[in-house]
XYZ file of C-alpha atoms in Angstrom:
361
model
C -75.342 -50.595 25.619
C -78.864 -50.488 23.787
C -79.860 -47.275 25.819
C -77.517 -45.493 23.574
C -78.361 -46.032 20.650
C -81.312 -44.040 19.850
C -79.107 -40.316 21.595
C -76.214 -41.134 19.422
C -78.742 -41.888 15.933
C -80.176 -39.027 15.885
C -76.629 -36.850 16.660
C -75.737 -38.572 13.786
C -78.650 -37.148 11.490
C -78.864 -34.069 12.857
C -74.588 -33.988 11.961
C -75.342 -35.573 8.421
C -78.781 -32.809 8.736
C -76.534 -30.255 8.950
C -73.652 -31.313 6.450
C -76.383 -31.056 3.790
C -77.716 -27.628 4.931
C -74.037 -26.616 4.603
C -73.863 -28.146 0.841
C -76.941 -26.997 -0.105
C -75.651 -23.323 0.743
C -72.576 -23.524 -1.154
C -74.253 -24.833 -3.638
C -76.566 -22.502 -3.973
C -73.555 -19.655 -3.512
C -71.679 -21.591 -6.479
C -74.611 -20.757 -8.917
C -74.714 -17.071 -8.050
C -70.927 -16.165 -8.002
C -70.432 -17.902 -10.782
C -73.059 -15.659 -12.919
C -70.713 -12.514 -10.793
C -67.814 -13.987 -12.621
C -69.272 -15.002 -16.101
C -69.847 -10.292 -15.873
C -66.758 -9.523 -14.919
C -64.827 -9.014 -18.311
C -67.000 -7.896 -21.302
C -67.815 -10.268 -23.441
C -65.627 -8.885 -26.441
C -62.728 -7.507 -24.425
C -60.937 -4.684 -26.181
C -57.605 -4.185 -25.491
C -57.144 -0.495 -25.661
C -60.100 -0.569 -22.278
C -58.714 -2.586 -20.066
C -60.437 -1.048 -17.181
C -63.643 -2.465 -18.511
C -62.481 -6.025 -16.241
C -63.857 -5.281 -12.644
C -61.567 -7.952 -11.085
C -61.851 -6.114 -7.853
C -65.334 -5.940 -7.827
C -65.692 -9.832 -7.959
C -63.109 -10.695 -5.915
C -64.278 -8.621 -2.644
C -67.781 -8.830 -2.951
C -67.945 -12.671 -3.878
C -65.990 -13.793 -0.994
C -67.212 -16.545 0.999
C -67.614 -14.275 4.352
C -66.088 -15.253 7.852
C -68.659 -15.981 9.855
C -71.098 -14.721 11.959
C -70.395 -11.502 10.908
C -69.535 -9.095 13.258
C -68.638 -5.218 13.833
C -65.704 -3.312 13.275
C -64.297 -1.698 15.304
C -60.875 0.304 13.870
C -60.082 2.877 15.467
C -59.312 5.554 11.692
C -58.455 8.631 13.872
C -55.098 9.051 13.440
C -54.109 11.149 11.050
C -52.334 9.199 7.843
C -49.598 10.240 5.490
C -50.807 12.427 2.404
C -48.210 9.772 0.615
C -50.899 7.129 1.410
C -54.253 8.492 0.645
C -53.186 11.576 -2.092
C -53.987 11.472 -5.623
C -54.302 14.357 -8.445
C -57.781 16.264 -8.931
C -59.536 15.114 -12.673
C -62.249 16.847 -14.497
C -64.001 13.878 -15.032
C -67.054 15.460 -17.312
C -67.835 19.598 -18.305
C -69.389 19.788 -14.829
C -67.723 16.991 -12.283
C -64.445 16.386 -11.170
C -62.849 14.102 -8.847
C -61.532 15.602 -6.193
C -59.983 13.201 -4.362
C -58.829 10.690 -2.431
C -56.800 7.570 -3.209
C -59.468 4.765 -2.011
C -62.374 6.504 -1.421
C -64.116 8.360 -3.913
C -65.042 12.803 -3.877
C -66.617 13.915 -6.329
C -67.365 17.801 -7.075
C -70.871 18.720 -9.087
C -70.242 21.826 -10.536
C -73.049 23.659 -12.424
C -74.171 28.044 -12.877
C -75.455 28.234 -9.568
C -72.971 26.869 -7.675
C -71.244 22.848 -6.489
C -72.603 19.902 -4.511
C -69.720 17.790 -2.975
C -70.745 13.435 -2.876
C -68.807 12.542 0.296
C -66.265 14.021 2.504
C -63.247 11.183 2.851
C -61.327 11.811 5.918
C -60.658 14.960 8.680
C -57.048 15.447 7.468
C -58.155 15.362 3.593
C -60.952 18.388 3.560
C -58.122 21.114 3.003
C -57.487 19.126 0.067
C -60.823 18.507 -1.540
C -60.515 22.491 -1.722
C -56.792 22.046 -3.038
C -59.293 20.214 -5.892
C -61.933 22.426 -6.361
C -58.991 25.688 -7.216
C -57.326 23.025 -9.644
C -60.451 23.501 -11.067
C -61.264 27.500 -10.602
C -63.982 26.482 -8.591
C -64.400 28.435 -5.259
C -65.541 27.077 -2.398
C -67.536 29.403 -1.282
C -70.093 28.795 -4.064
C -70.464 24.829 -2.003
C -74.018 24.759 -1.585
C -74.207 21.227 -0.260
C -72.541 18.631 0.722
C -74.071 15.100 0.773
C -72.504 11.939 2.595
C -73.981 9.089 0.959
C -73.560 6.631 4.092
C -72.244 6.804 7.690
C -68.935 5.363 8.041
C -65.755 7.680 8.525
C -63.932 7.423 5.667
C -68.138 9.230 4.381
C -68.694 11.867 6.910
C -65.496 12.448 9.395
C -64.448 15.794 6.164
C -67.594 17.249 6.360
C -67.315 19.103 10.071
C -63.911 21.087 7.966
C -65.925 21.520 5.276
C -69.612 22.871 7.470
C -67.508 24.922 9.247
C -65.142 26.749 7.229
C -68.272 26.828 4.263
C -71.042 28.133 6.930
C -73.178 27.632 4.253
C -72.805 24.701 2.961
C -75.560 22.272 3.781
C -74.171 18.997 4.993
C -77.322 16.423 3.481
C -77.609 12.426 4.894
C -80.802 10.415 5.785
C -82.540 10.898 8.555
C -81.150 7.718 9.406
C -77.577 7.549 9.188
C -77.805 11.477 10.854
C -79.153 9.022 13.812
C -75.959 6.712 13.493
C -73.568 9.961 13.362
C -75.170 10.834 17.219
C -74.829 7.686 18.453
C -71.939 6.068 17.496
C -68.022 6.070 18.653
C -66.348 8.812 15.980
C -64.475 11.185 17.889
C -66.687 13.914 18.430
C -64.682 16.575 16.767
C -65.378 15.434 13.360
C -68.716 14.936 13.940
C -70.458 17.653 11.738
C -73.835 19.397 13.174
C -77.525 17.822 12.382
C -78.103 19.589 9.051
C -80.657 18.681 6.149
C -82.741 15.419 6.393
C -83.514 13.956 2.928
C -86.246 11.732 2.524
C -86.119 9.344 -0.826
C -86.382 10.986 -4.027
C -85.388 14.078 -3.142
C -83.948 15.978 -5.985
C -81.499 18.760 -5.828
C -81.289 21.048 -8.331
C -78.324 23.829 -9.284
C -78.057 25.429 -12.334
C -78.056 22.543 -15.456
C -77.778 19.318 -12.974
C -80.037 17.439 -10.662
C -78.989 14.621 -8.603
C -81.766 12.386 -6.829
C -81.641 11.016 -3.933
C -82.640 7.093 -2.788
C -82.861 5.897 0.656
C -81.260 2.038 0.020
C -80.577 0.647 3.034
C -77.650 -1.510 3.260
C -74.324 -0.719 3.695
C -75.671 1.192 6.890
C -79.247 1.429 7.261
C -79.636 5.249 5.621
C -77.062 5.064 2.776
C -77.882 7.285 -0.012
C -77.460 6.323 -3.869
C -77.581 9.031 -6.464
C -78.391 9.282 -10.014
C -76.591 12.747 -11.596
C -78.101 14.488 -14.693
C -76.969 15.615 -16.824
C -73.177 15.592 -17.551
C -71.447 17.349 -20.686
C -68.083 16.287 -22.540
C -67.836 18.683 -25.434
C -64.527 20.128 -23.970
C -63.141 17.026 -24.142
C -60.180 15.139 -26.947
C -63.203 12.930 -27.258
C -66.304 15.553 -27.096
C -69.348 14.802 -27.217
C -72.851 16.356 -27.796
C -74.472 13.693 -25.676
C -76.860 13.930 -22.484
C -74.583 11.790 -19.686
C -76.481 9.846 -16.535
C -74.137 9.292 -13.875
C -74.806 7.278 -10.453
C -73.345 6.651 -7.435
C -75.033 3.193 -5.191
C -73.516 4.660 -1.907
C -72.165 1.199 -0.682
C -70.919 -2.020 -1.505
C -69.742 -4.319 0.740
C -71.949 -5.670 3.348
C -71.922 -4.098 6.474
C -73.803 -5.502 9.827
C -71.805 -2.505 11.809
C -68.988 0.324 12.671
C -68.271 2.451 14.913
C -69.839 0.504 17.735
C -73.354 0.576 16.419
C -74.904 -2.097 15.206
C -76.809 -2.137 12.276
C -78.605 -5.471 11.479
C -79.284 -8.111 13.947
C -78.179 -10.732 11.358
C -76.448 -11.881 8.298
C -79.178 -12.680 6.407
C -81.092 -9.958 7.001
C -78.479 -6.937 6.265
C -78.358 -9.209 3.032
C -81.755 -9.519 1.909
C -81.553 -5.790 2.530
C -78.921 -5.338 0.132
C -80.164 -6.924 -2.853
C -83.809 -5.225 -2.047
C -82.237 -1.847 -2.080
C -79.738 -2.781 -5.322
C -82.787 -4.446 -6.922
C -84.562 -1.161 -6.919
C -81.670 0.786 -7.426
C -81.171 -0.868 -10.542
C -84.656 -0.221 -12.309
C -84.559 3.499 -11.674
C -80.728 3.362 -13.068
C -81.947 1.869 -16.217
C -85.234 3.655 -16.562
C -82.552 7.105 -16.139
C -81.127 5.946 -19.144
C -77.780 5.917 -16.610
C -74.063 5.646 -18.996
C -71.325 6.644 -16.775
C -70.495 4.093 -12.675
C -68.791 5.730 -9.824
C -68.126 3.676 -7.128
C -67.476 5.496 -3.660
C -64.990 2.323 -3.609
C -62.349 3.247 -6.460
C -60.645 0.197 -7.550
C -64.055 -1.726 -7.827
C -64.164 0.671 -10.377
C -61.473 0.249 -12.019
C -61.511 4.940 -11.307
C -57.750 5.048 -11.304
C -57.265 3.480 -14.713
C -59.489 5.069 -15.767
C -58.533 8.952 -15.018
C -54.851 7.746 -15.773
C -56.009 6.711 -19.708
C -58.365 10.168 -19.584
C -55.166 12.081 -18.373
C -53.653 11.297 -20.992
C -55.998 11.564 -23.838
C -56.507 14.737 -22.369
C -53.242 16.787 -20.911
C -54.680 20.012 -20.172
C -57.992 20.230 -22.503
C -56.326 22.620 -24.681
C -52.958 21.483 -25.963
C -52.700 18.241 -28.084
C -50.060 15.558 -27.513
C -48.847 12.315 -28.910
C -50.208 10.459 -26.594
C -53.676 12.023 -26.957
C -53.658 11.758 -29.655
C -53.339 7.975 -30.177
C -56.356 7.953 -27.763
C -58.534 10.997 -30.029
C -61.842 9.081 -31.375
C -61.593 6.412 -28.649
C -64.999 6.729 -26.463
C -65.063 7.892 -22.977
C -63.655 5.950 -20.743
C -66.159 5.862 -17.934
C -69.788 5.736 -20.704
C -70.881 2.051 -21.289
C -74.038 1.331 -20.472
C -73.009 -2.963 -20.834
C -70.137 -2.106 -18.006
C -72.727 -0.608 -15.825
C -75.343 -3.578 -16.366
C -71.731 -6.002 -15.698
C -70.953 -3.742 -12.311
C -74.653 -4.340 -11.518
C -74.856 -7.848 -12.493
C -72.053 -8.488 -10.206
C -72.715 -6.501 -7.533
C -76.343 -8.710 -7.245
C -75.531 -12.420 -8.156
C -72.415 -11.755 -4.947
C -75.161 -10.552 -2.823
C -77.394 -13.230 -3.558
C -73.629 -15.425 -2.911
C -73.542 -13.886 0.709
C -77.036 -14.306 1.679
C -76.515 -18.208 0.561
C -73.866 -18.531 3.010
C -75.912 -16.691 5.241
C -78.965 -19.399 5.166
C -78.885 -22.125 7.778
C -81.504 -24.654 8.986
């Protein structure tokens, strides 16, 4: 009997070590989750601004993962009925327009020298994006750049239709994400022709608007995150003479791979990459004076709720309304450096928690 004691003891020691490691991971993750939860709502709640509570972002980013990480393989090439993705376009600032869609935001930046489109959603929604431009009196023939933040189907599949229809528009992605487009298993008819390769820190200036593009690996190996300036708000019911600066963090949730392409060897590498990129981008945004968050996934920063509020306040930007009169004098719903800081804090703490959950002995 004694010859079996040593293996059994070793097994028990290994098992107890594994439990200790798991408990340590859980405890470390909890510290970050609690810190993120503390940033979900402002310290002083404003009942007129319920959209400042970032619960959806916290719920997704801070959910404990099912491990090991796996690539997403779902095919989204089927046309989705319009009623499931359409939402009305909205002028957010004088020179920034939301043109679709319900979940993955597409933005148009207008200037005296042309238009910049940020992301394009799916292949079946690109015509609706053009109608969104026309809604604001913008000529789609003036599209100069189409910036794709990352090489996922809901960001670049619509670019092909715009590229074919408006050949003077440059489609811009990082080199790493152009490589993903070439390799992934998306249908060939949805892949834009390789065009403009973005470098880190590159600036695109049209008229008096500049978009600075930073390569922030994480969501994909070549995700682009943007700083857009200046945005003006001189025509709305809550007009001001300030110079606003917006940021777009190019992709929120962890992706080890999609559409047949694996991005990272393991989840720890994936999350360390997210954290390093986000810390850098937060610092860049702070130095630039960012006071507006535009989240790629609309629910993460309550974009729909903010737009609904803004639409009530500015029914047609010329005529008053009872709702508009009631909201006059209120701050622009998209402008808040305090909200920007909390949004970034939630993301960073949740990423740290995700890393802790994935870090074993």
